[in-house]
Amino acid sequence: MTMIKRGFAALAAGALSTALAMPASAEPVKFDFWFGLSGDLARVVDTLCKNFNASQKDYEVVCTSQGNYDATLQNTIAAFRAGKQPAVVQVYDVGTATMMLSGAYKPADKLMEENGYKIDYADYFPGIARYYATSKGEMLSFPFNSSTPLMYWNKDAFAKIGKTEAPKTWEDVGADLKALKDAGYECPMAINISANESWQLMEQFSALHNQPIATKNNGYDGLDARLEVNKTKFVQYVTDLKKWYDAGLIKIKSKDLGQDMVQAFASGTCQLILTSVGDHGTVGRTQKEGMKWDVAELPVYAGTERKNSLVGGASLWVLSGKSDAEYKGAAAFLNFIHDPKTALFWSTNTGYIPVTKSGFDYMKGQGFYDKAPYKGREVAIASLTASEPTEITRGIRLGNFTQIRAEFGTQMQAIFANKVSVQEGLDTLVKNGDAILDRFQQTYPGKTLP
């Protein structure tokens, strides 16, 4: 990831040449959109692109999957160096700081204004908009595929312990897990402690409890931010998870071990998981026949004033160095995606949530959330809007954060393997994470986040 940051930093230092002007022929103006989704999600994006092309005759978006988020960013760097960058690129949430500092983009709000589109940016859910906006609220990119985590719980299993609702506090979770174990369930709860689960376990927990991941308001106020999860409520959380794991109330499930969390829940093997709303459709399609289940907001510790959860996923950035004609096409494409009808198509086929209030209202008006298989997904909106975002819960603006997530996975595995204590593992996470942040800061000397 360091090479990625340096690549964008180098690109930002020089001006990019403008491409060819709009052709005089009646042929539609073509522009490229690169994205990092694959499999079924890639096929939905392809359909979305076909829908846009069929909706008008002036522009043709050429949509190409790069396989995954990391490859998308790396390939974009290489394309910039060759002067063949796409007009629009999908960049995942943790790449936001890198994009902001790169200077290799055209601000989305200015693009739309220049091309005559009036976008009500207040229409975006605050918890989503502020993740991708500057400190002044300027939208540099357009939120695209957005998600947040939920608690998935097996209603049949909980009925056997006399419960008709999901646990709302972590204290209740502990009691319920023991009751499930006593009732004969081998796997009351499944978790994963890999790098990717930093999003659910560390980042979301911290946001809900209004606890910082790092100083400087999670990096929003300066590149000299440093981690501090070794001295927040997160220490108690990891301590409880480890205690429940040692007692056999939690099992670790991952693809490397033969069955991931979602599969373990859908098959009825494990009765409780924490995962993205984006997995809602997968559970519905693959669940054990007849199994009754539901979703709820993630628990908080008793006495906590719940705050909004964080948005995950990615946003769309318009890159610099393209022609006016391509920018007109890109603006039309973003406006198409912003349409509430597109939000309904997108959420119906992916499980991702609408990013605007108007999109959400339109979907409710269409009865989207009234019955299976979509009923329950509205809980994600409730989680994202549980409070007005604070200076901590607006998001995370830390460089090289993918590397920090990897360090999270390393230290969590050491903790759960009894190689280090909880405090020792989190202290090491902070120490090594700070070294990563220091390298990022040195990559952009004298720069500040917009």
CSV table of C-alpha atoms in Angstrom, one decimal:
chain,number,residue,atom,x,y,z
A,1,MET,CA,0.0,0.0,0.0
A,2,THR,CA,3.0,2.3,0.6
A,3,MET,CA,3.8,2.2,-3.1
A,4,ILE,CA,0.2,3.2,-3.9
A,5,LYS,CA,0.4,6.2,-1.7
A,6,ARG,CA,3.8,7.3,-3.2
A,7,GLY,CA,2.4,6.7,-6.7
A,8,PHE,CA,-0.5,9.1,-6.1
A,9,ALA,CA,1.7,11.5,-4.3
A,10,ALA,CA,4.1,11.6,-7.4
A,11,LEU,CA,1.2,12.0,-9.7
A,12,ALA,CA,-0.2,14.9,-7.8
A,13,ALA,CA,3.0,16.8,-8.2
A,14,GLY,CA,2.6,17.3,-11.9
A,15,ALA,CA,-0.2,18.6,-14.0
A,16,LEU,CA,-2.1,16.1,-16.1
A,17,SER,CA,-2.7,16.7,-19.8
A,18,THR,CA,-6.2,17.2,-21.0
A,19,ALA,CA,-7.5,14.5,-23.3
A,20,LEU,CA,-9.1,14.9,-26.7
A,21,ALA,CA,-12.2,17.2,-27.0
A,22,MET,CA,-15.7,16.0,-27.8
A,23,PRO,CA,-15.9,14.5,-31.2
A,24,ALA,CA,-18.2,16.1,-33.8
A,25,SER,CA,-19.8,12.8,-34.8
A,26,ALA,CA,-23.1,11.6,-33.4
A,27,GLU,CA,-21.4,8.7,-31.7
A,28,PRO,CA,-21.9,8.6,-27.9
A,29,VAL,CA,-18.9,9.9,-25.8
A,30,LYS,CA,-17.3,6.9,-24.2
A,31,PHE,CA,-15.7,7.0,-20.7
A,32,ASP,CA,-14.3,4.4,-18.4
A,33,PHE,CA,-15.5,3.3,-15.0
A,34,TRP,CA,-13.3,0.9,-13.0
A,35,PHE,CA,-14.6,-0.9,-10.0
A,36,GLY,CA,-13.4,-3.4,-7.4
A,37,LEU,CA,-16.4,-5.8,-7.1
A,38,SER,CA,-16.4,-9.3,-8.5
A,39,GLY,CA,-18.8,-12.3,-8.9
A,40,ASP,CA,-22.5,-11.6,-8.5
A,41,LEU,CA,-21.8,-7.9,-7.5
A,42,ALA,CA,-19.8,-7.3,-10.7
A,43,ARG,CA,-22.7,-8.6,-12.7
A,44,VAL,CA,-25.1,-6.2,-11.0
A,45,VAL,CA,-22.7,-3.3,-11.8
A,46,ASP,CA,-22.6,-4.4,-15.4
A,47,THR,CA,-26.4,-4.3,-15.5
A,48,LEU,CA,-26.3,-0.9,-13.8
A,49,CYS,CA,-24.0,0.4,-16.6
A,50,LYS,CA,-26.2,-1.1,-19.3
A,51,ASN,CA,-29.2,0.6,-17.7
A,52,PHE,CA,-27.4,4.0,-17.8
A,53,ASN,CA,-26.4,3.5,-21.4
A,54,ALA,CA,-29.9,2.6,-22.4
A,55,SER,CA,-31.4,5.6,-20.5
A,56,GLN,CA,-29.8,8.2,-22.9
A,57,LYS,CA,-27.8,8.4,-26.2
A,58,ASP,CA,-25.1,10.9,-25.5
A,59,TYR,CA,-22.7,8.9,-23.4
A,60,GLU,CA,-21.5,5.3,-23.0
A,61,VAL,CA,-19.9,4.2,-19.9
A,62,VAL,CA,-17.5,1.3,-20.2
A,63,CYS,CA,-17.4,-0.6,-16.9
A,64,THR,CA,-14.5,-2.9,-16.0
A,65,SER,CA,-14.0,-4.9,-12.9
A,66,GLN,CA,-10.5,-4.9,-11.5
A,67,GLY,CA,-11.2,-7.9,-9.3
A,68,ASN,CA,-10.9,-6.3,-5.9
A,69,TYR,CA,-10.4,-2.9,-4.2
A,70,ASP,CA,-6.6,-3.1,-3.8
A,71,ALA,CA,-6.1,-4.1,-7.4
A,72,THR,CA,-8.4,-1.3,-8.5
A,73,LEU,CA,-6.3,1.3,-6.8
A,74,GLN,CA,-3.0,-0.2,-8.0
A,75,ASN,CA,-4.2,-0.5,-11.6
A,76,THR,CA,-5.4,3.1,-11.5
A,77,ILE,CA,-1.9,4.2,-10.4
A,78,ALA,CA,-0.3,2.3,-13.3
A,79,ALA,CA,-2.9,3.8,-15.7
A,80,PHE,CA,-2.2,7.3,-14.5
A,81,ARG,CA,1.5,6.8,-15.3
A,82,ALA,CA,0.6,5.8,-18.8
A,83,GLY,CA,-2.0,8.6,-19.2
A,84,LYS,CA,-4.8,6.0,-19.5
A,85,GLN,CA,-6.6,6.4,-16.3
A,86,PRO,CA,-10.4,5.9,-16.2
A,87,ALA,CA,-12.8,8.8,-15.8
A,88,VAL,CA,-14.5,7.3,-12.7
A,89,VAL,CA,-13.0,4.8,-10.2
A,90,GLN,CA,-14.4,3.1,-7.2
A,91,VAL,CA,-12.2,3.5,-4.1
A,92,TYR,CA,-13.0,1.7,-0.8
A,93,ASP,CA,-13.6,3.6,2.4
A,94,VAL,CA,-10.1,3.2,3.9
A,95,GLY,CA,-8.6,4.6,0.7
A,96,THR,CA,-10.3,8.0,1.2
A,97,ALA,CA,-7.4,9.7,3.0
A,98,THR,CA,-5.0,8.6,0.2
A,99,MET,CA,-7.3,9.9,-2.5
A,100,MET,CA,-7.8,13.2,-0.7
A,101,LEU,CA,-4.0,13.8,-0.5
A,102,SER,CA,-3.3,12.6,-4.0
A,103,GLY,CA,-4.8,15.6,-5.8
A,104,ALA,CA,-5.5,13.3,-8.7
A,105,TYR,CA,-9.2,13.9,-8.8
A,106,LYS,CA,-11.9,16.4,-9.8
A,107,PRO,CA,-14.2,17.2,-6.8
A,108,ALA,CA,-17.5,15.5,-7.4
A,109,ASP,CA,-19.5,18.5,-6.1
A,110,LYS,CA,-17.7,20.9,-8.5
A,111,LEU,CA,-18.1,18.4,-11.4
A,112,MET,CA,-21.9,18.3,-10.9
A,113,GLU,CA,-22.2,22.1,-10.5
A,114,GLU,CA,-20.2,22.7,-13.7
A,115,ASN,CA,-22.4,20.4,-15.6
A,116,GLY,CA,-25.7,21.8,-14.5
A,117,TYR,CA,-26.8,19.2,-11.9
A,118,LYS,CA,-28.2,20.4,-8.6
A,119,ILE,CA,-27.5,17.8,-6.0
A,120,ASP,CA,-28.9,18.2,-2.5
A,121,TYR,CA,-26.0,17.0,-0.5
A,122,ALA,CA,-28.0,17.3,2.7
A,123,ASP,CA,-30.1,14.4,1.3
A,124,TYR,CA,-27.2,12.0,2.0
A,125,PHE,CA,-27.4,10.3,5.3
A,126,PRO,CA,-24.9,12.3,7.6
A,127,GLY,CA,-23.1,9.1,8.7
A,128,ILE,CA,-22.4,8.3,5.0
A,129,ALA,CA,-21.7,11.8,3.7
A,130,ARG,CA,-19.3,12.9,6.3
A,131,TYR,CA,-17.1,9.9,5.7
A,132,TYR,CA,-16.4,11.1,2.2
A,133,ALA,CA,-16.5,14.8,2.7
A,134,THR,CA,-13.9,17.4,3.6
A,135,SER,CA,-13.8,19.0,7.0
A,136,LYS,CA,-15.9,21.8,5.5
A,137,GLY,CA,-18.5,19.3,4.2
A,138,GLU,CA,-17.5,19.4,0.5
A,139,MET,CA,-18.3,16.1,-1.3
A,140,LEU,CA,-15.1,15.0,-3.1
A,141,SER,CA,-16.6,11.7,-4.1
A,142,PHE,CA,-20.1,10.1,-4.5
A,143,PRO,CA,-21.0,7.4,-2.0
A,144,PHE,CA,-21.8,4.2,-3.9
A,145,ASN,CA,-21.9,0.8,-2.3
A,146,SER,CA,-22.6,1.4,1.4
A,147,SER,CA,-23.1,-0.9,4.3
A,148,THR,CA,-22.9,-1.2,8.0
A,149,PRO,CA,-22.8,-4.2,10.3
A,150,LEU,CA,-25.7,-5.9,12.1
A,151,MET,CA,-26.3,-8.6,14.6
A,152,TYR,CA,-27.8,-11.7,13.0
A,153,TRP,CA,-29.6,-14.0,15.5
A,154,ASN,CA,-31.4,-17.3,15.3
A,155,LYS,CA,-34.9,-16.8,16.6
A,156,ASP,CA,-35.5,-20.5,16.9
A,157,ALA,CA,-32.4,-21.0,19.2
A,158,PHE,CA,-33.2,-17.9,21.3
A,159,ALA,CA,-36.8,-19.2,21.7
A,160,LYS,CA,-35.4,-22.2,23.4
A,161,ILE,CA,-33.8,-20.0,26.1
A,162,GLY,CA,-37.0,-18.0,26.5
A,163,LYS,CA,-35.9,-15.0,24.4
A,164,THR,CA,-38.0,-13.2,21.7
A,165,GLU,CA,-35.6,-10.3,21.1
A,166,ALA,CA,-32.0,-10.0,20.3
A,167,PRO,CA,-29.7,-8.9,23.1
A,168,LYS,CA,-29.2,-5.1,23.3
A,169,THR,CA,-26.2,-5.0,25.6
A,170,TRP,CA,-23.0,-6.9,25.8
A,171,GLU,CA,-23.8,-7.9,29.3
A,172,ASP,CA,-27.0,-9.6,27.9
A,173,VAL,CA,-24.9,-11.2,25.1
A,174,GLY,CA,-22.7,-12.9,27.7
A,175,ALA,CA,-25.7,-14.3,29.6
A,176,ASP,CA,-27.5,-15.4,26.4
A,177,LEU,CA,-24.4,-17.2,25.1
A,178,LYS,CA,-24.1,-19.2,28.3
A,179,ALA,CA,-27.8,-20.0,28.2
A,180,LEU,CA,-27.5,-21.2,24.6
A,181,LYS,CA,-24.5,-23.3,25.5
A,182,ASP,CA,-26.4,-24.9,28.4
A,183,ALA,CA,-29.3,-25.6,26.0
A,184,GLY,CA,-27.0,-27.7,24.0
A,185,TYR,CA,-25.8,-25.4,21.2
A,186,GLU,CA,-22.2,-26.1,20.4
A,187,CYS,CA,-21.6,-22.7,18.8
A,188,PRO,CA,-23.6,-20.0,20.5
A,189,MET,CA,-21.7,-17.2,18.6
A,190,ALA,CA,-19.2,-17.1,15.7
A,191,ILE,CA,-16.6,-14.4,15.1
A,192,ASN,CA,-13.6,-14.0,12.9
A,193,ILE,CA,-10.4,-12.2,14.1
A,194,SER,CA,-8.7,-11.6,10.8
A,195,ALA,CA,-7.7,-8.2,9.4
A,196,ASN,CA,-11.1,-7.7,7.7
A,197,GLU,CA,-12.9,-8.1,10.9
A,198,SER,CA,-11.3,-4.9,12.3
A,199,TRP,CA,-14.3,-3.2,10.7
A,200,GLN,CA,-16.8,-5.0,12.8
A,201,LEU,CA,-14.9,-5.6,16.0
A,202,MET,CA,-12.7,-2.5,16.5
A,203,GLU,CA,-14.0,0.2,14.3
A,204,GLN,CA,-17.8,-0.2,14.7
A,205,PHE,CA,-17.5,-1.0,18.5
A,206,SER,CA,-15.5,2.2,19.0
A,207,ALA,CA,-18.0,4.3,17.0
A,208,LEU,CA,-21.1,3.0,18.8
A,209,HIS,CA,-19.5,3.8,22.1
A,210,ASN,CA,-18.0,7.2,20.9
A,211,GLN,CA,-14.5,5.9,21.6
A,212,PRO,CA,-11.6,7.0,19.5
A,213,ILE,CA,-9.6,4.8,17.3
A,214,ALA,CA,-6.9,7.4,17.1
A,215,THR,CA,-6.0,10.9,18.3
A,216,LYS,CA,-6.8,14.0,16.3
A,217,ASN,CA,-10.4,12.9,16.0
A,218,ASN,CA,-9.5,9.7,14.2
A,219,GLY,CA,-7.1,11.5,11.9
A,220,TYR,CA,-9.5,14.1,10.6
A,221,ASP,CA,-7.5,16.9,12.3
A,222,GLY,CA,-4.0,15.9,11.2
A,223,LEU,CA,-1.6,13.4,9.7
A,224,ASP,CA,0.1,13.2,13.1
A,225,ALA,CA,-2.8,11.2,14.5
A,226,ARG,CA,-1.8,8.1,16.5
A,227,LEU,CA,-3.7,5.0,17.7
A,228,GLU,CA,-5.2,4.8,21.2
A,229,VAL,CA,-7.3,1.7,21.2
A,230,ASN,CA,-5.2,0.2,24.0
A,231,LYS,CA,-6.7,2.6,26.5
A,232,THR,CA,-10.4,2.8,25.6
A,233,LYS,CA,-13.5,0.6,26.2
A,234,PHE,CA,-12.2,-1.6,23.4
A,235,VAL,CA,-9.8,-3.3,25.9
A,236,GLN,CA,-12.9,-4.4,27.9
A,237,TYR,CA,-14.6,-5.7,24.8
A,238,VAL,CA,-11.6,-7.8,23.6
A,239,THR,CA,-11.3,-9.1,27.2
A,240,ASP,CA,-14.9,-10.2,27.2
A,241,LEU,CA,-14.6,-11.8,23.8
A,242,LYS,CA,-11.5,-13.7,24.9
A,243,LYS,CA,-13.3,-14.8,28.1
A,244,TRP,CA,-16.3,-16.1,26.2
A,245,TYR,CA,-14.0,-17.8,23.7
A,246,ASP,CA,-12.1,-19.6,26.5
A,247,ALA,CA,-15.4,-20.7,27.9
A,248,GLY,CA,-16.5,-22.2,24.6
A,249,LEU,CA,-19.3,-19.7,24.1
A,250,ILE,CA,-17.6,-18.3,21.0
A,251,LYS,CA,-16.1,-20.2,18.0
A,252,ILE,CA,-13.8,-18.7,15.4
A,253,LYS,CA,-15.1,-19.3,11.9
A,254,SER,CA,-13.3,-18.4,8.7
A,255,LYS,CA,-12.8,-19.7,5.2
A,256,ASP,CA,-9.4,-20.9,6.2
A,257,LEU,CA,-11.0,-23.1,8.8
A,258,GLY,CA,-13.5,-24.5,6.3
A,259,GLN,CA,-16.6,-22.4,7.1
A,260,ASP,CA,-17.0,-18.7,7.4
A,261,MET,CA,-19.2,-16.9,9.8
A,262,VAL,CA,-22.1,-16.3,7.3
A,263,GLN,CA,-22.1,-20.0,6.3
A,264,ALA,CA,-22.0,-21.0,10.0
A,265,PHE,CA,-25.0,-18.9,10.8
A,266,ALA,CA,-27.0,-19.7,7.7
A,267,SER,CA,-26.6,-23.5,8.2
A,268,GLY,CA,-27.8,-23.2,11.8
A,269,THR,CA,-24.3,-24.2,13.2
A,270,CYS,CA,-23.8,-21.0,15.1
A,271,GLN,CA,-26.6,-18.9,16.5
A,272,LEU,CA,-25.2,-15.4,16.6
A,273,ILE,CA,-22.9,-13.4,14.3
A,274,LEU,CA,-21.9,-9.8,13.6
A,275,THR,CA,-21.6,-9.1,9.9
A,276,SER,CA,-22.5,-6.6,7.2
A,277,VAL,CA,-26.0,-5.9,6.0
A,278,GLY,CA,-24.6,-6.8,2.7
A,279,ASP,CA,-24.7,-10.4,3.8
A,280,HIS,CA,-28.4,-10.3,4.4
A,281,GLY,CA,-29.2,-11.6,0.9
A,282,THR,CA,-26.7,-14.4,1.2
A,283,VAL,CA,-28.1,-15.6,4.5
A,284,GLY,CA,-31.6,-15.5,3.0
A,285,ARG,CA,-30.6,-17.5,-0.1
A,286,THR,CA,-28.5,-20.1,1.7
A,287,GLN,CA,-30.2,-20.6,5.1
A,288,LYS,CA,-31.2,-23.9,6.5
A,289,GLU,CA,-34.7,-24.7,5.4
A,290,GLY,CA,-37.3,-23.4,7.8
A,291,MET,CA,-34.9,-21.5,10.0
A,292,LYS,CA,-36.3,-18.4,11.6
A,293,TRP,CA,-33.8,-15.5,12.0
A,294,ASP,CA,-33.6,-11.8,12.1
A,295,VAL,CA,-31.2,-8.9,12.4
A,296,ALA,CA,-30.7,-6.2,15.1
A,297,GLU,CA,-28.3,-3.3,15.8
A,298,LEU,CA,-25.0,-4.2,17.3
A,299,PRO,CA,-25.1,-4.3,21.1
A,300,VAL,CA,-23.4,-1.7,23.4
A,301,TYR,CA,-22.3,-1.9,27.0
A,302,ALA,CA,-25.0,-1.1,29.6
A,303,GLY,CA,-25.2,2.7,30.3
A,304,THR,CA,-23.8,3.6,26.9
A,305,GLU,CA,-25.4,6.4,24.9
A,306,ARG,CA,-25.5,4.7,21.5
A,307,LYS,CA,-24.0,6.6,18.6
A,308,ASN,CA,-24.2,6.1,14.9
A,309,SER,CA,-22.3,3.2,13.3
A,310,LEU,CA,-19.8,3.7,10.5
A,311,VAL,CA,-20.4,3.3,6.9
A,312,GLY,CA,-18.4,0.7,4.9
A,313,GLY,CA,-18.1,0.1,1.2
A,314,ALA,CA,-16.7,2.5,-1.3
A,315,SER,CA,-17.3,5.8,-3.2
A,316,LEU,CA,-16.9,6.9,-6.8
A,317,TRP,CA,-14.1,9.4,-7.6
A,318,VAL,CA,-13.8,11.3,-10.8
A,319,LEU,CA,-10.2,11.5,-11.9
A,320,SER,CA,-8.3,14.4,-13.3
A,321,GLY,CA,-6.8,14.6,-16.8
A,322,LYS,CA,-9.9,13.8,-18.8
A,323,SER,CA,-11.8,15.8,-21.5
A,324,ASP,CA,-14.8,18.1,-20.9
A,325,ALA,CA,-16.9,15.6,-22.9
A,326,GLU,CA,-15.9,12.7,-20.6
A,327,TYR,CA,-16.6,14.9,-17.6
A,328,LYS,CA,-20.1,15.6,-18.9
A,329,GLY,CA,-20.6,11.8,-19.2
A,330,ALA,CA,-19.2,11.2,-15.8
A,331,ALA,CA,-21.6,13.8,-14.3
A,332,ALA,CA,-24.5,12.2,-16.1
A,333,PHE,CA,-23.5,8.8,-14.8
A,334,LEU,CA,-23.3,10.1,-11.2
A,335,ASN,CA,-26.6,11.8,-11.5
A,336,PHE,CA,-28.1,8.5,-12.7
A,337,ILE,CA,-26.7,6.6,-9.7
A,338,HIS,CA,-28.1,9.3,-7.4
A,339,ASP,CA,-31.6,8.7,-8.7
A,340,PRO,CA,-33.9,7.0,-6.1
A,341,LYS,CA,-35.0,4.5,-8.7
A,342,THR,CA,-31.4,3.4,-9.1
A,343,ALA,CA,-31.2,3.1,-5.4
A,344,LEU,CA,-34.1,0.6,-5.4
A,345,PHE,CA,-32.4,-1.4,-8.2
A,346,TRP,CA,-29.0,-1.4,-6.5
A,347,SER,CA,-30.3,-2.4,-3.0
A,348,THR,CA,-32.7,-5.1,-4.4
A,349,ASN,CA,-29.9,-6.8,-6.3
A,350,THR,CA,-27.0,-6.4,-3.9
A,351,GLY,CA,-28.0,-6.0,-0.3
A,352,TYR,CA,-26.3,-2.6,0.0
A,353,ILE,CA,-28.3,0.2,1.5
A,354,PRO,CA,-29.5,3.5,-0.1
A,355,VAL,CA,-27.2,6.4,0.6
A,356,THR,CA,-29.8,9.2,0.5
A,357,LYS,CA,-32.9,9.9,2.5
A,358,SER,CA,-34.9,10.3,-0.7
A,359,GLY,CA,-33.7,6.9,-1.9
A,360,PHE,CA,-34.7,5.3,1.4
A,361,ASP,CA,-38.1,7.0,1.4
A,362,TYR,CA,-38.7,5.9,-2.2
A,363,MET,CA,-37.9,2.3,-1.3
A,364,LYS,CA,-40.2,2.4,1.7
A,365,GLY,CA,-42.9,3.8,-0.5
A,366,GLN,CA,-42.5,0.9,-2.9
A,367,GLY,CA,-42.9,-1.5,0.0
A,368,PHE,CA,-39.3,-2.8,-0.2
A,369,TYR,CA,-38.9,-3.4,3.5
A,370,ASP,CA,-42.4,-4.8,4.2
A,371,LYS,CA,-41.6,-8.5,3.7
A,372,ALA,CA,-38.9,-11.1,3.1
A,373,PRO,CA,-36.3,-11.3,1.7
A,374,TYR,CA,-35.6,-7.6,2.3
A,375,LYS,CA,-37.4,-7.0,5.6
A,376,GLY,CA,-34.8,-6.2,8.3
A,377,ARG,CA,-32.4,-4.3,6.1
A,378,GLU,CA,-33.9,-1.0,7.3
A,379,VAL,CA,-32.2,-1.7,10.7
A,380,ALA,CA,-28.9,-0.7,9.0
A,381,ILE,CA,-30.3,2.7,8.3
A,382,ALA,CA,-31.4,3.0,12.0
A,383,SER,CA,-27.9,2.1,13.0
A,384,LEU,CA,-26.3,4.6,10.7
A,385,THR,CA,-28.7,7.3,11.9
A,386,ALA,CA,-28.7,6.5,15.6
A,387,SER,CA,-27.2,9.9,16.3
A,388,GLU,CA,-25.9,12.9,14.6
A,389,PRO,CA,-22.2,12.0,13.8
A,390,THR,CA,-19.8,13.2,16.4
A,391,GLU,CA,-16.2,14.2,15.7
A,392,ILE,CA,-15.3,10.6,16.3
A,393,THR,CA,-18.2,8.8,14.7
A,394,ARG,CA,-18.1,10.7,11.3
A,395,GLY,CA,-15.4,8.2,10.3
A,396,ILE,CA,-11.7,7.3,10.2
A,397,ARG,CA,-9.2,9.3,8.3
A,398,LEU,CA,-6.0,7.3,8.8
A,399,GLY,CA,-3.4,6.6,6.1
A,400,ASN,CA,-2.2,3.1,5.3
A,401,PHE,CA,-5.2,1.8,7.2
A,402,THR,CA,-5.3,-1.5,5.4
A,403,GLN,CA,-1.9,-2.2,7.0
A,404,ILE,CA,-3.3,-1.3,10.4
A,405,ARG,CA,-6.1,-3.7,9.8
A,406,ALA,CA,-3.6,-6.4,9.0
A,407,GLU,CA,-1.8,-5.6,12.3
A,408,PHE,CA,-5.1,-5.9,14.1
A,409,GLY,CA,-5.6,-9.4,12.7
A,410,THR,CA,-2.0,-10.4,13.7
A,411,GLN,CA,-2.4,-9.2,17.3
A,412,MET,CA,-5.9,-10.6,17.8
A,413,GLN,CA,-4.7,-14.0,16.7
A,414,ALA,CA,-1.8,-13.8,19.2
A,415,ILE,CA,-4.3,-12.8,22.0
A,416,PHE,CA,-6.7,-15.7,21.2
A,417,ALA,CA,-3.8,-18.2,20.9
A,418,ASN,CA,-2.7,-17.2,24.4
A,419,LYS,CA,0.6,-15.9,23.1
A,420,VAL,CA,0.1,-12.5,24.7
A,421,SER,CA,-2.4,-10.9,27.1
A,422,VAL,CA,-5.1,-8.7,25.8
A,423,GLN,CA,-3.3,-5.5,27.0
A,424,GLU,CA,0.0,-6.7,25.6
A,425,GLY,CA,-1.6,-7.5,22.2
A,426,LEU,CA,-3.3,-4.1,22.0
A,427,ASP,CA,-0.2,-2.3,23.1
A,428,THR,CA,1.7,-3.9,20.3
A,429,LEU,CA,-1.1,-3.1,17.8
A,430,VAL,CA,-0.8,0.6,18.8
A,431,LYS,CA,3.0,0.5,18.6
A,432,ASN,CA,3.2,-1.1,15.2
A,433,GLY,CA,0.2,0.9,13.9
A,434,ASP,CA,1.8,4.1,14.9
A,435,ALA,CA,4.9,3.2,12.9
A,436,ILE,CA,2.6,2.7,9.9
A,437,LEU,CA,1.0,6.1,10.5
A,438,ASP,CA,4.4,7.7,10.8
A,439,ARG,CA,5.5,6.3,7.4
A,440,PHE,CA,2.3,7.6,5.9
A,441,GLN,CA,2.9,11.1,7.3
A,442,GLN,CA,6.5,11.1,5.9
A,443,THR,CA,5.1,10.2,2.5
A,444,TYR,CA,3.1,13.5,2.5
A,445,PRO,CA,5.4,16.0,4.2
A,446,GLY,CA,3.8,19.4,4.9
A,447,LYS,CA,0.4,18.3,3.6
A,448,THR,CA,-2.9,18.4,5.5
A,449,LEU,CA,-6.2,16.8,4.8
A,450,PRO,CA,-8.9,19.0,3.1
